[in-house]
XYZ file of N, CA and C in Angstrom:
291
model
N 19.724 3.210 -39.250
C 20.452 3.056 -37.993
C 21.261 1.760 -38.094
N 22.547 1.857 -37.798
C 23.425 0.700 -37.876
C 23.266 -0.223 -36.683
N 23.850 -1.385 -36.790
C 23.741 -2.388 -35.725
C 24.388 -1.910 -34.427
N 25.485 -1.156 -34.532
C 26.134 -0.636 -33.319
C 25.255 0.400 -32.620
N 24.567 1.217 -33.411
C 23.649 2.197 -32.822
C 22.494 1.493 -32.108
N 21.983 0.432 -32.725
C 20.896 -0.330 -32.108
C 21.365 -0.997 -30.818
N 22.585 -1.533 -30.826
C 23.131 -2.171 -29.622
C 23.298 -1.150 -28.506
N 23.779 0.056 -28.841
C 23.947 1.102 -27.827
C 22.591 1.505 -27.253
N 21.599 1.646 -28.135
C 20.255 2.017 -27.686
C 19.691 0.948 -26.746
N 19.866 -0.317 -27.102
C 19.397 -1.416 -26.258
C 20.134 -1.417 -24.922
N 21.443 -1.200 -24.954
C 22.239 -1.126 -23.723
C 21.771 -0.007 -22.813
N 21.420 1.134 -23.403
C 20.914 2.258 -22.609
C 19.580 1.907 -21.950
N 18.711 1.198 -22.685
C 17.419 0.788 -22.120
C 17.613 -0.176 -20.951
N 18.530 -1.120 -21.105
C 18.818 -2.085 -20.042
C 19.342 -1.362 -18.815
N 20.264 -0.440 -19.022
C 20.837 0.327 -17.910
C 19.754 1.120 -17.185
N 18.854 1.725 -17.951
C 17.759 2.496 -17.359
C 16.826 1.588 -16.557
N 16.546 0.397 -17.073
C 15.675 -0.551 -16.369
C 16.279 -0.978 -15.043
N 17.579 -1.257 -15.035
C 18.256 -1.668 -13.805
C 18.231 -0.537 -12.793
N 18.500 0.691 -13.242
C 18.491 1.848 -12.347
C 17.100 2.060 -11.764
N 16.071 1.934 -12.598
C 14.701 2.119 -12.129
C 14.337 1.074 -11.089
N 14.671 -0.201 -11.337
C 14.313 -1.255 -10.400
C 15.081 -1.146 -9.098
N 16.281 -0.600 -9.140
C 17.092 -0.558 -7.926
C 16.762 0.628 -7.027
N 15.789 1.458 -7.404
C 15.430 2.573 -6.532
C 14.833 2.025 -5.239
N 15.116 2.706 -4.150
C 14.672 2.243 -2.832
C 13.160 2.084 -2.748
N 12.429 3.010 -3.343
C 10.968 2.952 -3.265
C 10.420 1.736 -4.013
N 10.972 1.441 -5.172
C 10.516 0.282 -5.944
C 10.813 -1.006 -5.185
N 12.002 -1.089 -4.591
C 12.361 -2.285 -3.820
C 11.431 -2.438 -2.625
N 11.169 -1.337 -1.910
C 10.271 -1.394 -0.748
C 8.874 -1.845 -1.164
N 8.353 -1.311 -2.260
C 7.023 -1.708 -2.736
C 6.990 -3.174 -3.152
N 8.065 -3.647 -3.764
C 8.146 -5.051 -4.162
C 8.129 -5.961 -2.940
N 8.866 -5.581 -1.907
C 8.893 -6.367 -0.666
C 7.512 -6.408 -0.031
N 6.847 -5.262 0.038
C 5.506 -5.199 0.634
C 4.545 -6.113 -0.120
N 4.566 -6.068 -1.443
C 3.673 -6.909 -2.245
C 3.993 -8.393 -2.074
N 5.282 -8.727 -2.032
C 5.676 -10.133 -1.891
C 5.269 -10.688 -0.530
N 5.458 -9.907 0.534
C 5.084 -10.359 1.881
C 3.563 -10.481 1.989
N 2.841 -9.549 1.387
C 1.379 -9.625 1.386
C 0.917 -10.908 0.690
N 1.539 -11.225 -0.431
C 1.200 -12.463 -1.152
C 1.516 -13.688 -0.296
N 2.663 -13.672 0.391
C 3.050 -14.787 1.263
C 2.000 -14.996 2.351
N 1.557 -13.924 2.991
C 0.574 -14.041 4.071
C -0.759 -14.575 3.556
N -1.199 -14.105 2.398
C -2.465 -14.574 1.833
C -2.400 -16.053 1.460
N -1.310 -16.454 0.823
C -1.161 -17.857 0.428
C -1.090 -18.749 1.659
N -0.345 -18.327 2.681
C -0.251 -19.131 3.905
C -1.606 -19.266 4.590
N -2.410 -18.208 4.585
C -3.747 -18.290 5.178
C -4.614 -19.290 4.412
N -4.524 -19.263 3.090
C -5.290 -20.219 2.280
C -4.816 -21.650 2.505
N -3.507 -21.844 2.587
C -2.976 -23.188 2.836
C -3.449 -23.717 4.187
N -3.430 -22.868 5.198
C -3.885 -23.266 6.530
C -5.375 -23.592 6.507
N -6.156 -22.745 5.857
C -7.603 -22.960 5.769
C -7.927 -24.282 5.064
N -7.123 -24.650 4.082
C -7.352 -25.883 3.333
C -6.745 -27.103 4.014
N -6.118 -26.900 5.179
C -5.559 -28.012 5.934
C -4.222 -28.517 5.419
N -3.548 -27.722 4.626
C -2.258 -28.132 4.072
C -1.161 -28.043 5.124
N -0.194 -28.938 5.042
C 0.958 -28.920 5.946
C 2.098 -28.071 5.396
N 1.876 -27.383 4.293
C 2.928 -26.592 3.658
C 2.683 -25.101 3.856
N 3.782 -24.347 3.930
C 3.715 -22.895 4.060
C 4.822 -22.269 3.215
N 4.538 -21.058 2.724
C 5.582 -20.258 2.092
C 6.419 -19.707 3.234
N 7.721 -20.018 3.250
C 8.513 -19.609 4.406
C 9.633 -18.638 4.077
N 9.929 -18.414 2.806
C 10.927 -17.392 2.512
C 10.675 -16.783 1.143
N 11.225 -15.589 0.966
C 11.064 -14.836 -0.271
C 12.450 -14.398 -0.718
N 12.723 -14.535 -2.007
C 13.979 -14.039 -2.567
C 13.661 -13.089 -3.713
N 14.262 -11.906 -3.674
C 14.109 -10.938 -4.749
C 15.371 -10.952 -5.591
N 15.216 -11.061 -6.893
C 16.353 -11.019 -7.808
C 16.341 -9.713 -8.574
N 17.428 -8.976 -8.491
C 17.500 -7.685 -9.169
C 18.196 -7.840 -10.516
N 17.646 -8.698 -11.359
C 18.194 -8.916 -12.686
C 17.248 -8.373 -13.728
N 17.480 -8.795 -14.948
C 16.592 -8.405 -16.024
C 16.032 -9.684 -16.617
N 14.776 -9.977 -16.450
C 13.820 -9.195 -15.663
C 13.986 -9.454 -14.171
N 13.478 -8.540 -13.340
C 13.506 -8.778 -11.886
C 12.672 -10.016 -11.567
N 12.973 -10.668 -10.452
C 12.229 -11.881 -10.108
C 11.912 -11.932 -8.622
N 10.841 -12.634 -8.312
C 10.462 -12.913 -6.931
C 10.270 -14.420 -6.844
N 10.979 -15.056 -5.909
C 10.861 -16.504 -5.713
C 10.395 -16.784 -4.296
N 9.507 -17.753 -4.158
C 8.996 -18.138 -2.853
C 9.489 -19.539 -2.515
N 9.956 -19.729 -1.278
C 10.359 -21.048 -0.795
C 9.228 -21.662 0.005
N 9.022 -22.958 -0.158
C 7.933 -23.664 0.518
C 8.534 -24.735 1.413
N 7.933 -24.922 2.598
C 8.394 -25.980 3.498
C 7.196 -26.655 4.139
N 7.443 -27.852 4.638
C 6.422 -28.626 5.335
C 6.526 -28.318 6.825
N 5.387 -28.126 7.468
C 5.378 -27.853 8.902
C 5.727 -29.103 9.697
N 6.386 -28.902 10.825
C 6.658 -30.017 11.735
C 5.373 -30.356 12.489
N 5.360 -31.483 13.169
C 4.182 -31.861 13.959
C 3.880 -30.805 15.013
N 4.917 -30.262 15.646
C 4.720 -29.235 16.672
C 4.037 -28.012 16.065
N 4.523 -27.568 14.918
C 3.938 -26.392 14.275
C 2.500 -26.655 13.846
N 2.211 -27.875 13.417
C 0.857 -28.209 12.995
C -0.117 -28.160 14.165
N 0.318 -28.614 15.334
C -0.575 -28.640 16.494
C -0.684 -27.284 17.167
N 0.241 -26.378 16.900
C 0.216 -25.045 17.498
C -0.036 -23.970 16.445
N -0.780 -24.317 15.402
C -1.078 -23.374 14.320
C -2.030 -22.299 14.821
N -2.185 -21.258 14.008
C -3.078 -20.145 14.324
C -4.489 -20.661 14.577
N -5.187 -20.031 15.502
C -6.575 -20.370 15.804
C -7.394 -20.342 14.516
N -8.249 -21.336 14.318
C -8.984 -21.466 13.060
C -9.905 -20.281 12.790
N -10.434 -19.613 13.821
C -11.297 -18.458 13.583
C -10.492 -17.308 12.993
N -9.225 -17.156 13.408
C -8.362 -16.129 12.832
C -8.119 -16.415 11.356
N -7.919 -17.676 11.029
C -7.665 -18.068 9.647
C -8.895 -17.799 8.800
N -10.068 -18.138 9.309
C -11.303 -17.908 8.569
C -11.491 -16.428 8.300
N -11.271 -15.583 9.314
C -11.407 -14.140 9.131
C -10.413 -13.619 8.108
N -9.172 -14.083 8.170
C -8.153 -13.644 7.230
C -8.495 -14.109 5.824
N -8.901 -15.350 5.678
C -9.232 -15.892 4.360
C -10.437 -15.170 3.759
N -11.410 -14.788 4.584
C -12.583 -14.066 4.098
C -12.208 -12.701 3.537
N -11.136 -12.107 4.067
C -10.726 -10.771 3.651
C -9.704 -10.779 2.523
N -9.361 -11.934 1.989
C -8.328 -12.008 0.950
C -8.711 -11.244 -0.309
N -9.962 -11.189 -0.618
C -10.383 -10.500 -1.831
C -10.445 -8.993 -1.689
N -10.311 -8.486 -0.486
C -10.425 -7.033 -0.261
C -9.249 -6.274 -0.795
């Protein structure tokens, strides 16, 4: 197999990967998993008394696909009006489920 044939084969694989990742169902599943991860991490951060939270998610539809999380520090107002600690404990206890 010549180098041009190998390049065409590789190009076809890349094209197939992009098409597969861009399907609506795959994107929806990726969003669900990323948001679930954000909620679990935020519950752990709150339980540990951290002033930081994951506040945004970015999905990159490249090769390879990527998921990036943005982190921010809570304001004093947000810290004093955080979720009730019993809710956090219950959520954190269920993280392994």
